[in-house]
Short mmCIF file of C-alpha atoms in Angstrom, two decimals:
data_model
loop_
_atom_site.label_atom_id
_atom_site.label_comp_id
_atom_site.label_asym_id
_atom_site.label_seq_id
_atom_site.Cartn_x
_atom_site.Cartn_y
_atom_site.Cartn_z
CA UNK A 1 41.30 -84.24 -138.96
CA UNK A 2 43.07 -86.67 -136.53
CA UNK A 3 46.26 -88.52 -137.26
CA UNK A 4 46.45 -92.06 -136.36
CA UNK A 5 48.59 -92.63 -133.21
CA UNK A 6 51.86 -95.27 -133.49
CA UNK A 7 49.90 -97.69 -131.01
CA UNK A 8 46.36 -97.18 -133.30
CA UNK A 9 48.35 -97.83 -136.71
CA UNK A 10 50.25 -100.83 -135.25
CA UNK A 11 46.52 -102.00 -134.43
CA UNK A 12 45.43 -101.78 -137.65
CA UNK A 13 48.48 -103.55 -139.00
CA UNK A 14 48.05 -105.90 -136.86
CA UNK A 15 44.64 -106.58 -137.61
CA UNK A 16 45.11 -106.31 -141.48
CA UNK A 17 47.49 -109.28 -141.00
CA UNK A 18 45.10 -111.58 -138.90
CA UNK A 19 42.35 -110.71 -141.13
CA UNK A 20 44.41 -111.78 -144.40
CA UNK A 21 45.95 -115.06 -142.60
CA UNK A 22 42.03 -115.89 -141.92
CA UNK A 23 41.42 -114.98 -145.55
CA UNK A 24 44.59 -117.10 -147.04
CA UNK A 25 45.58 -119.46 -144.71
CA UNK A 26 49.55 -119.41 -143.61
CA UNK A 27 51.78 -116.51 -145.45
CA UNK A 28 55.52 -116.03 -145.44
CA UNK A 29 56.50 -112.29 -144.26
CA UNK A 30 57.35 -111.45 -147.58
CA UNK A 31 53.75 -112.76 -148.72
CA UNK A 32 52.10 -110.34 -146.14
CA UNK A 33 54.63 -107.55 -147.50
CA UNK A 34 53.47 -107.87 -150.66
CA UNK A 35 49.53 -107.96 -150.02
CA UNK A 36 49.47 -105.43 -146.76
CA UNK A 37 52.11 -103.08 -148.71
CA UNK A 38 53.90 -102.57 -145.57
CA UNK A 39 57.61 -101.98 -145.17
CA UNK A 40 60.06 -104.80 -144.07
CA UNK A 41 60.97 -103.36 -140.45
CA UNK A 42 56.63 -103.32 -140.05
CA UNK A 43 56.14 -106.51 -140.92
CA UNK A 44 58.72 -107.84 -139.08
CA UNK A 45 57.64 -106.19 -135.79
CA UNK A 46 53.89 -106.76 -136.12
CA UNK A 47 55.04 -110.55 -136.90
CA UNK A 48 57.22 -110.36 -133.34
CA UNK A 49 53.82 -108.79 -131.50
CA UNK A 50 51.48 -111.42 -132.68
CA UNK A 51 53.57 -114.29 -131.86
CA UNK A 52 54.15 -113.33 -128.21
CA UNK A 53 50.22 -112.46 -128.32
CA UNK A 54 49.83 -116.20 -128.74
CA UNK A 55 47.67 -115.24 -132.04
CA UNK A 56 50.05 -116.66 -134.94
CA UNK A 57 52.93 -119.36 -134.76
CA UNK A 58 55.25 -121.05 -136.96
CA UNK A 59 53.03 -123.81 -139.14
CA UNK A 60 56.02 -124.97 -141.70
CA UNK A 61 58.30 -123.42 -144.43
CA UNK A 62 57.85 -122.45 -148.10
CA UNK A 63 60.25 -122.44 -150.76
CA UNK A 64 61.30 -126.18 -150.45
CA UNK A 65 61.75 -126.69 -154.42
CA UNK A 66 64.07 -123.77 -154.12
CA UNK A 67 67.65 -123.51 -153.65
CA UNK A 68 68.27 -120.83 -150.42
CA UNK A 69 66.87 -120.43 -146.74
CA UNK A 70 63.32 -121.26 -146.53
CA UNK A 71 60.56 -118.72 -145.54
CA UNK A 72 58.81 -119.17 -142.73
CA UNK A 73 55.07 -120.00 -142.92
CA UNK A 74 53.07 -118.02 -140.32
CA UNK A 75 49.41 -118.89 -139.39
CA UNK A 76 47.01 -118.33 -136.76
CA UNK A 77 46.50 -120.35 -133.36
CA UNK A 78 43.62 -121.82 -133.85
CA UNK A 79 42.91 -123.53 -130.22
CA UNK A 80 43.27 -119.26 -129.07
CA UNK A 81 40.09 -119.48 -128.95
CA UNK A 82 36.91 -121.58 -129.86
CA UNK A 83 32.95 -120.61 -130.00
CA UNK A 84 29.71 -122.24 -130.12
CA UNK A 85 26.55 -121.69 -132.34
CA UNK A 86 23.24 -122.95 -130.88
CA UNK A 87 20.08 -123.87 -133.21
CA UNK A 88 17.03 -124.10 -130.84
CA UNK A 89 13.76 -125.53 -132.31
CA UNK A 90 10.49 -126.92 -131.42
CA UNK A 91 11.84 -130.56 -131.00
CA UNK A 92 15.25 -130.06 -130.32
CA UNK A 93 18.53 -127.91 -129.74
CA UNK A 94 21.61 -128.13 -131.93
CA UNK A 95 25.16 -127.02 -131.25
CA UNK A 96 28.35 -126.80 -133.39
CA UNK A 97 31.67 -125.47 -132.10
CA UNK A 98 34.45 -124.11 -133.57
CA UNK A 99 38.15 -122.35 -133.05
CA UNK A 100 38.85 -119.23 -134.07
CA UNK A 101 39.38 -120.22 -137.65
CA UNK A 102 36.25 -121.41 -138.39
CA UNK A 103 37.13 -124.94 -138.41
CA UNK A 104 34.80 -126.90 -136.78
CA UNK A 105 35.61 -129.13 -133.73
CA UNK A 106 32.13 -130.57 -132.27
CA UNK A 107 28.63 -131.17 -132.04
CA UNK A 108 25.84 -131.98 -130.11
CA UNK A 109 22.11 -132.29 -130.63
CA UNK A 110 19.80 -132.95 -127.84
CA UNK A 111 16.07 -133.57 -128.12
CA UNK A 112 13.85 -130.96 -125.78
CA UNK A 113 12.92 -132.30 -122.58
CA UNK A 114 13.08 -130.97 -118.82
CA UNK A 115 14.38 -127.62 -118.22
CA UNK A 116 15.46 -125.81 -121.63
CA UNK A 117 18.09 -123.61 -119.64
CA UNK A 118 19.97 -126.78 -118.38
CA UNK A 119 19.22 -128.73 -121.68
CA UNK A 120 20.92 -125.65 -123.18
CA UNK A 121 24.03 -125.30 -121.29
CA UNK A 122 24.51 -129.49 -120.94
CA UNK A 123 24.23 -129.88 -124.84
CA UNK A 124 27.06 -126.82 -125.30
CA UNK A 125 29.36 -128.61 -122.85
CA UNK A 126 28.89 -131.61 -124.64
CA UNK A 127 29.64 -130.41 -128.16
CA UNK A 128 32.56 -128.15 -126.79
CA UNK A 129 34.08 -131.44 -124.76
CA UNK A 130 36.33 -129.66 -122.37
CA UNK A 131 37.09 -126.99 -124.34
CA UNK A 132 36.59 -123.02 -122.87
CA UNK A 133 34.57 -120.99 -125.00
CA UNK A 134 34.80 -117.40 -125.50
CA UNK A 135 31.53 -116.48 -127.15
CA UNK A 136 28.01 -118.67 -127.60
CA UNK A 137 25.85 -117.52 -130.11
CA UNK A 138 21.79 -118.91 -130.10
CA UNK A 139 19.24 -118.38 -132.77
CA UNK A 140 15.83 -119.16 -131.53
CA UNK A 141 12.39 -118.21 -133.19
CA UNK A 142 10.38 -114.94 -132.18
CA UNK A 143 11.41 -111.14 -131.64
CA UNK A 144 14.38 -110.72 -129.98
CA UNK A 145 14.32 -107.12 -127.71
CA UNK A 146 17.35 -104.99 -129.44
CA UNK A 147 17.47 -103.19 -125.87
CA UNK A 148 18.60 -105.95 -123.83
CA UNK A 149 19.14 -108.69 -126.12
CA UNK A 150 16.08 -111.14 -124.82
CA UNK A 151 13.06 -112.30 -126.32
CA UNK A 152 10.09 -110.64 -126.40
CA UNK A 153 7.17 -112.95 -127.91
CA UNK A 154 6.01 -115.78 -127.26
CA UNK A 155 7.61 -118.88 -129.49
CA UNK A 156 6.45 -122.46 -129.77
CA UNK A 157 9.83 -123.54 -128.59
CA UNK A 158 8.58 -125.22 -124.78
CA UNK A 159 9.78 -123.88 -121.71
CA UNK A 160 11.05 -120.37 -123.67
CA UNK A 161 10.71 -117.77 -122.06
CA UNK A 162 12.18 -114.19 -121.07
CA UNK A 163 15.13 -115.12 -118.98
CA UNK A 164 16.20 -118.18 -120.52
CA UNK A 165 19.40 -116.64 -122.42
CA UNK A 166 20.30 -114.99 -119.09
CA UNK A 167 20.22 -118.02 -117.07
CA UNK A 168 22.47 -119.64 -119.42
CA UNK A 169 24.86 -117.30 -119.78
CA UNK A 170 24.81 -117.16 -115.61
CA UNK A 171 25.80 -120.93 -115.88
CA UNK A 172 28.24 -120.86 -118.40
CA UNK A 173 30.59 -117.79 -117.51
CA UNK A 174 30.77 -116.35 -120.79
CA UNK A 175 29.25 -113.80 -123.23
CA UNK A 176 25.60 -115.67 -124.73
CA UNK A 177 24.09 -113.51 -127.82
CA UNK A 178 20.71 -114.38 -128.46
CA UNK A 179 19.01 -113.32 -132.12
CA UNK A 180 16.24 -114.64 -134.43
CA UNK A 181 16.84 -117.79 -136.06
CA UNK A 182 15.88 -116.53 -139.79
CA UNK A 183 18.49 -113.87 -139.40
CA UNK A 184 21.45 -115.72 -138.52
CA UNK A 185 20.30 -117.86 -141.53
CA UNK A 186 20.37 -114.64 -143.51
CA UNK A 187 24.21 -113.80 -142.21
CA UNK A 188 24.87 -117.56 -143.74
CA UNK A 189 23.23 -116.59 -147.13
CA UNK A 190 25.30 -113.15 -147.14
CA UNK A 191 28.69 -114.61 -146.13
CA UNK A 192 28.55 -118.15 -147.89
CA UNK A 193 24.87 -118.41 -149.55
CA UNK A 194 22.90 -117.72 -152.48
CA UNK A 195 23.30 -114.24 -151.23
CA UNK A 196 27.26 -113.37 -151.17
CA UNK A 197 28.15 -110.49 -153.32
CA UNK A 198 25.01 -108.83 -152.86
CA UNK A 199 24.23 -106.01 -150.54
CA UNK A 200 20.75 -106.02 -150.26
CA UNK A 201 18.02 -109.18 -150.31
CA UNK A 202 15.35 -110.77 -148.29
CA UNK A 203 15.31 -114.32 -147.31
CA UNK A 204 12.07 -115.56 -147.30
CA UNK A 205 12.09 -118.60 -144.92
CA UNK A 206 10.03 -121.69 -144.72
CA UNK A 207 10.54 -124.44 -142.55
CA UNK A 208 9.56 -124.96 -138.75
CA UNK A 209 7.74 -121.58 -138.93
CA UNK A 210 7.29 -118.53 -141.25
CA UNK A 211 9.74 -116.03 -141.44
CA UNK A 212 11.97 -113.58 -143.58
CA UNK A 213 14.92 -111.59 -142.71
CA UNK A 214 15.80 -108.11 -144.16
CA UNK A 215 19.72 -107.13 -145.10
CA UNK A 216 20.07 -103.89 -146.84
CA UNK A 217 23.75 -102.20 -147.60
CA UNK A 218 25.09 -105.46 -146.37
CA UNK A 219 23.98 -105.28 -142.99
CA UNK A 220 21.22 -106.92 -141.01
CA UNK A 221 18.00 -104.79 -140.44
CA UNK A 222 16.53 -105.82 -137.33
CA UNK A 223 13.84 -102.65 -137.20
CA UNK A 224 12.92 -100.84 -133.82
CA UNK A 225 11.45 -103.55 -131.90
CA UNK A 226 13.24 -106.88 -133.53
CA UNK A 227 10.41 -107.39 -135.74
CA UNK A 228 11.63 -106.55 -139.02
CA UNK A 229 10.70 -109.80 -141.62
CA UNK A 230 8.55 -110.86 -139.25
CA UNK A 231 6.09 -111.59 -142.35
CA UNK A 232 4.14 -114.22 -141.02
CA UNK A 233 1.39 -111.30 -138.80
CA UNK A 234 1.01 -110.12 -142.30
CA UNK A 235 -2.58 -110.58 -143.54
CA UNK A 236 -3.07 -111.87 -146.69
CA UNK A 237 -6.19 -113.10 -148.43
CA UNK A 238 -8.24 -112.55 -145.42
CA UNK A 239 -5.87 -114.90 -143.39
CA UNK A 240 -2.29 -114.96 -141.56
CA UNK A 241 0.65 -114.92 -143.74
CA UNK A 242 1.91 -118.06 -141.23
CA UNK A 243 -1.69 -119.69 -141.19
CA UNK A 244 -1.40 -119.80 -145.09
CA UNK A 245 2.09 -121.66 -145.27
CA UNK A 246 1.69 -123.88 -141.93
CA UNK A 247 3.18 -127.50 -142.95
CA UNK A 248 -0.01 -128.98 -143.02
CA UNK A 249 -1.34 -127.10 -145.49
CA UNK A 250 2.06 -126.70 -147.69
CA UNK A 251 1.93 -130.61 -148.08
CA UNK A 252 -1.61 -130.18 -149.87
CA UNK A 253 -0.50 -127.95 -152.06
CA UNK A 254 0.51 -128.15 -155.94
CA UNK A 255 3.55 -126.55 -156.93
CA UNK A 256 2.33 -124.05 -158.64
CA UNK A 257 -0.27 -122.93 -155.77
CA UNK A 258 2.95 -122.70 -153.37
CA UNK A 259 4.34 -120.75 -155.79
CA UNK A 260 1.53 -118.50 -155.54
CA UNK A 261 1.47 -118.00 -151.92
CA UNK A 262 5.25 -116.97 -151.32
CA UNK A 263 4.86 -115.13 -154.10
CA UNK A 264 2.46 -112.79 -152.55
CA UNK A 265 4.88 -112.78 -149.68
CA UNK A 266 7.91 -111.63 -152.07
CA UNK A 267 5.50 -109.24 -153.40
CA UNK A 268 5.24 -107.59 -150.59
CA UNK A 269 8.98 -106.99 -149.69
CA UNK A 270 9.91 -106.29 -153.55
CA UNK A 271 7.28 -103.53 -153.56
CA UNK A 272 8.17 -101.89 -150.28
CA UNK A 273 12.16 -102.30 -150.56
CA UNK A 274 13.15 -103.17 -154.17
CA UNK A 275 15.91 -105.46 -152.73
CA UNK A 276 16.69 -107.12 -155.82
CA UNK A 277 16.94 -110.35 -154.53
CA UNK A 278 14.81 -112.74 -152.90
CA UNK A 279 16.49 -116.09 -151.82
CA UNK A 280 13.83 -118.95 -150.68
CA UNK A 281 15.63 -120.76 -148.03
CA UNK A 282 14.29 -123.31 -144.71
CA UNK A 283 13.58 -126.97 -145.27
CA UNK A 284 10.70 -126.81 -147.50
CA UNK A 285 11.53 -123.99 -149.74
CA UNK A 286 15.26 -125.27 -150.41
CA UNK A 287 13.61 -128.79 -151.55
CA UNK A 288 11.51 -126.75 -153.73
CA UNK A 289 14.62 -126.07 -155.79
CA UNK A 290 14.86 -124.20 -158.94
CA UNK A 291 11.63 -125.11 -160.12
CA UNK A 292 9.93 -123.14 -157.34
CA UNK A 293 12.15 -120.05 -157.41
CA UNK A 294 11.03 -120.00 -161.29
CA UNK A 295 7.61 -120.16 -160.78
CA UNK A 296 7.60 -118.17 -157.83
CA UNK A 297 10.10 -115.24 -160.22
CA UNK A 298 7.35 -115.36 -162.73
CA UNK A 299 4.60 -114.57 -160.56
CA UNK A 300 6.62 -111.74 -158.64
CA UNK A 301 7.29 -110.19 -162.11
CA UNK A 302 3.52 -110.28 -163.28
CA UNK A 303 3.26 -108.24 -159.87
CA UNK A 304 5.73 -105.53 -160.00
CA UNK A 305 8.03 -104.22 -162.76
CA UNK A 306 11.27 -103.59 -160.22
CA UNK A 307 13.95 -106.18 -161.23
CA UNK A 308 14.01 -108.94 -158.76
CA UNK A 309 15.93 -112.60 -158.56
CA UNK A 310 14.75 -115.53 -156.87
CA UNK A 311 17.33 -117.98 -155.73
CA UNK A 312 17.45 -120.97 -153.68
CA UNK A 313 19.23 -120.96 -150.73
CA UNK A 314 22.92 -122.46 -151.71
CA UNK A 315 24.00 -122.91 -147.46
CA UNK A 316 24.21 -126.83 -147.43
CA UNK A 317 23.20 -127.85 -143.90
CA UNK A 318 21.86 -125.84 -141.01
CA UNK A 319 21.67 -122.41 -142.18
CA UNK A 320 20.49 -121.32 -138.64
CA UNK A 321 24.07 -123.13 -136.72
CA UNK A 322 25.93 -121.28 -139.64
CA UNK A 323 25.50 -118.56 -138.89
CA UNK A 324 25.52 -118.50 -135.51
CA UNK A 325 28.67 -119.74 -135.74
CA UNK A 326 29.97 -116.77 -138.31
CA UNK A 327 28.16 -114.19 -135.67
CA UNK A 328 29.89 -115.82 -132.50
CA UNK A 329 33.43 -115.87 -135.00
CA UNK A 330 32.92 -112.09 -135.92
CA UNK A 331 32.23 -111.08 -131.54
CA UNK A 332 34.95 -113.05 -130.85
CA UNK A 333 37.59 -112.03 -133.33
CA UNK A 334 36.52 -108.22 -132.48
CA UNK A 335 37.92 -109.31 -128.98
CA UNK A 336 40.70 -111.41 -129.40
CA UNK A 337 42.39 -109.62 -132.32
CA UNK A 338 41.26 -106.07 -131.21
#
């Protein structure tokens, strides 16, 4: 069994610190003493390292209403560095940037016309407005290749195509992720949705297109070829999953027939991976409210005896930009704090 080196523990420490100041907002070194557990003479010397990083400074003092020296207040730089989430759909392409805290610090939406590389890139240098960006994250409908990040079906997004995600990265100089757009919805759900706490579920999503996305031990299953929750090929009833819940046809429906069709779609997820939690999020679903995830629990039950909750999606806004924000934030952070 290896021993941790004196450079790999002051990583750690390091990191530990960073994590809890993005956790708590500023601490005083006796604050981070008392949560990290580490000595005095540690804390000191990690606080030296980070401030001549350029990853924490000074933000004010604590103890005012106290008689004594104040403690300093140490908190992250948050201008270290800043990173962009991109939300690209049939009509239009959204963007939201923010530092390394989270905290965001601008937008752009721009609706789809001309070439969707250079609509891509001139959209994220709007919303990032002179700012450098260290990671850009873009959720986009259809299978994403896990062997060389691309996309590898064909989307109703026009002018996508193999390619794209490479020709904006060539333009803009810095690391460009591209993943499904129900997934990094599903990230949102597990980090600030309907789904945090919970280590497996399956977000069934309804909104420009049909989708779900898969997390199981609190990680994102993507399957072999990208096409894990890709439940809208299933047949069902003689007919596409998708062809069933098209917009069209969701806006003739009762409740409790719309009910009845993502229920058959839960079904099929409860009965293959007993998640114990489906979460009904895009547009149409979330508007559905609790009245549809009650109807659609009660039909899921009458189905299958495995314990399974249906909740509404609880992200407010775009799930998609969320998380690709939280996935650009998690690359980024990797890098910056090490």
């Amino acid at each position: 069994m290896k021993t941790a080196t004196p450079a790999m523990a002051r990583a750690i420490n390091d990191r530990l610190a960073l994590d809890l100041l993005l956790e708590r907002g500023p601490l005083t070194a006796p604050q981070l003493r008392a949560l990290t557990g580490l000595s005095r003479p540690t804390v000191s010397d990690l606080i030296e390292r980070l401030r001549e990083a350029g990853l924490i400074e000074v933000t004010g003092e604590y103890g005012e209403d106290r008689r004594g020296p104040n403690a300093r207040l140490y908190g992250l730089v948050a201008d270290r560095a800043h990173v962009a989430g991109v939300d690209v759909r049939r009509a239009a392409v959204h963007v939201t940037i923010a530092d390394i805290t989270g905290q965001v610090v601008g937008s752009a939406t721009c609706k789809l016309d001309g070439s969707l590389e250079t609509l891509i890139e001139g959209v994220i240098l709007e919303a990032a407005g002179g700012l450098a960006l260290d990671t850009v994250v873009i959720g986009a409908p259809g299978l994403v290749d896990p062997r060389d990040g691309d996309v590898m079906s064909q989307t109703d997004v026009p002018g996508w195509r193999r390619g794209v995600v490479g020709s904006v990265r060539q333009r803009l100089g810095v690391p460009v992720v591209l993943e499904n757009e129900v997934n990094l919805a599903a990230i949102a759900e597990l980090r600030i949705g309907a789904a945090r706490g919970s280590d497996d579920f399956v977000l069934l999503w309804l909104d420009d297109g049909v989708g779900a996305a898969v997390v199981l031990g609190g990680r994102l299953r993507r399957g072999v070829s990208g096409g894990a929750g890709e439940i809208g090929f299933l047949e069902v009833d003689g007919a596409r999953y998708c062809y069933q819940l098209e917009a069209g046809v969701v806006r003739g429906l009762g409740r409790a027939e719309l009910a009845e069709r993502i229920a058959k779609g839960a079904f099929a997820f409860v009965a293959l991976l007993d998640p114990g939690l489906i979460v009904l999020g895009g547009k149409t679903l979330h508007e559905g409210g609790d009245e549809l995830a009650m109807l659609v629990s009660e039909r899921v039950h009458e189905r299958s005896p495995a314990q399974t909750e249906i909740r509404v999606s609880t992200v407010t806004g775009n799930a998609v930009l969320q998380g690709a924000v939280l996935t650009a934030l998690d690359l980024t952070r990797d890098r910056v704090f090490g």
